[in-house]
Amino acid sequence: GDAGSALGAALNVHYSYLNQPRVCQGPSDAMRGSYLGPRFSNQDIESSLQQLEASYERVEDSDLYRRVAQYLAEGKV
């Protein structure tokens, strides 16, 4: 598994709630050695969804952000 989310949550508490100073050491890209998984193009994803006969809707980023904000405001997320 990946403990990245747990580590991020712990660091957020450490810095935000406990008011601890953030000290950066080393290169700015500290995750350069991490494996974030394979990359898939939109075409690859759409092809897979069509093969699965999945119901989906492609949404542009600008509309996606608006929709997510609306769903959050309505308590749907």
mmCIF file of C-alpha atoms in Angstrom:
data_model
loop_
_atom_site.group_PDB
_atom_site.id
_atom_site.type_symbol
_atom_site.label_atom_id
_atom_site.label_comp_id
_atom_site.label_asym_id
_atom_site.label_seq_id
_atom_site.Cartn_x
_atom_site.Cartn_y
_atom_site.Cartn_z
ATOM 1 C CA GLY A 1 0.000 0.000 0.000
ATOM 2 C CA ASP A 2 0.859 3.659 -0.116
ATOM 3 C CA ALA A 3 1.068 5.598 3.136
ATOM 4 C CA GLY A 4 1.306 8.944 1.334
ATOM 5 C CA SER A 5 -2.147 10.106 2.400
ATOM 6 C CA ALA A 6 -1.553 9.206 6.027
ATOM 7 C CA LEU A 7 1.809 10.959 5.988
ATOM 8 C CA GLY A 8 0.281 14.045 4.361
ATOM 9 C CA ALA A 9 -2.487 14.156 6.962
ATOM 10 C CA ALA A 10 0.027 13.838 9.792
ATOM 11 C CA LEU A 11 2.208 16.602 8.346
ATOM 12 C CA ASN A 12 -0.836 18.844 7.909
ATOM 13 C CA VAL A 13 -1.669 18.472 11.605
ATOM 14 C CA HIS A 14 1.971 19.035 12.550
ATOM 15 C CA TYR A 15 2.257 22.274 10.553
ATOM 16 C CA SER A 16 -1.284 23.680 10.594
ATOM 17 C CA TYR A 17 -2.683 22.733 13.982
ATOM 18 C CA LEU A 18 0.473 22.528 16.075
ATOM 19 C CA ASN A 19 1.960 25.616 14.386
ATOM 20 C CA GLN A 20 5.301 23.931 13.785
ATOM 21 C CA PRO A 21 7.678 25.655 11.336
ATOM 22 C CA ARG A 22 8.177 24.101 7.912
ATOM 23 C CA VAL A 23 11.836 23.503 7.162
ATOM 24 C CA CYS A 24 12.745 22.377 3.646
ATOM 25 C CA GLN A 25 15.975 20.489 3.276
ATOM 26 C CA GLY A 26 17.537 19.118 0.118
ATOM 27 C CA PRO A 27 16.173 19.441 -3.399
ATOM 28 C CA SER A 28 12.757 20.978 -3.969
ATOM 29 C CA ASP A 29 11.475 17.782 -5.609
ATOM 30 C CA ALA A 30 11.793 15.377 -2.725
ATOM 31 C CA MET A 31 9.533 12.823 -4.453
ATOM 32 C CA ARG A 32 11.669 12.400 -7.549
ATOM 33 C CA GLY A 33 12.354 8.789 -6.670
ATOM 34 C CA SER A 34 8.744 7.827 -6.028
ATOM 35 C CA TYR A 35 6.667 5.747 -8.403
ATOM 36 C CA LEU A 36 3.338 7.426 -9.025
ATOM 37 C CA GLY A 37 1.981 4.749 -11.346
ATOM 38 C CA PRO A 38 1.531 4.501 -15.099
ATOM 39 C CA ARG A 39 0.296 7.332 -17.283
ATOM 40 C CA PHE A 40 -2.877 6.887 -19.345
ATOM 41 C CA SER A 41 -4.009 9.193 -22.124
ATOM 42 C CA ASN A 42 -7.613 10.376 -22.335
ATOM 43 C CA GLN A 43 -7.942 8.204 -25.444
ATOM 44 C CA ASP A 44 -6.734 5.111 -23.527
ATOM 45 C CA ILE A 45 -9.223 5.761 -20.738
ATOM 46 C CA GLU A 46 -12.120 6.420 -23.097
ATOM 47 C CA SER A 47 -11.324 3.267 -25.085
ATOM 48 C CA SER A 48 -11.338 1.160 -21.904
ATOM 49 C CA LEU A 49 -14.631 2.668 -20.755
ATOM 50 C CA GLN A 50 -16.219 1.957 -24.138
ATOM 51 C CA GLN A 51 -14.939 -1.640 -24.059
ATOM 52 C CA LEU A 52 -16.561 -2.074 -20.664
ATOM 53 C CA GLU A 53 -19.746 -0.433 -21.948
ATOM 54 C CA ALA A 54 -19.488 1.861 -18.940
ATOM 55 C CA SER A 55 -21.657 4.915 -18.579
ATOM 56 C CA TYR A 56 -19.457 8.017 -18.442
ATOM 57 C CA GLU A 57 -19.345 11.698 -19.265
ATOM 58 C CA ARG A 58 -16.210 13.545 -20.322
ATOM 59 C CA VAL A 59 -16.000 16.910 -18.554
ATOM 60 C CA GLU A 60 -13.514 19.698 -19.270
ATOM 61 C CA ASP A 61 -11.397 20.836 -16.304
ATOM 62 C CA SER A 62 -13.053 24.254 -16.004
ATOM 63 C CA ASP A 63 -16.513 22.682 -15.758
ATOM 64 C CA LEU A 64 -15.242 19.920 -13.489
ATOM 65 C CA TYR A 65 -13.935 22.424 -10.926
ATOM 66 C CA ARG A 66 -17.251 24.289 -10.950
ATOM 67 C CA ARG A 67 -19.229 21.061 -10.516
ATOM 68 C CA VAL A 68 -17.038 19.791 -7.683
ATOM 69 C CA ALA A 69 -17.348 23.130 -5.870
ATOM 70 C CA GLN A 70 -21.125 22.993 -6.292
ATOM 71 C CA TYR A 71 -21.333 19.390 -5.021
ATOM 72 C CA LEU A 72 -19.155 20.279 -2.018
ATOM 73 C CA ALA A 73 -21.354 23.290 -1.217
ATOM 74 C CA GLU A 74 -24.443 21.061 -1.417
ATOM 75 C CA GLY A 75 -22.870 18.437 0.858
ATOM 76 C CA LYS A 76 -22.949 15.783 -1.876
ATOM 77 C CA VAL A 77 -19.265 14.875 -1.502
#
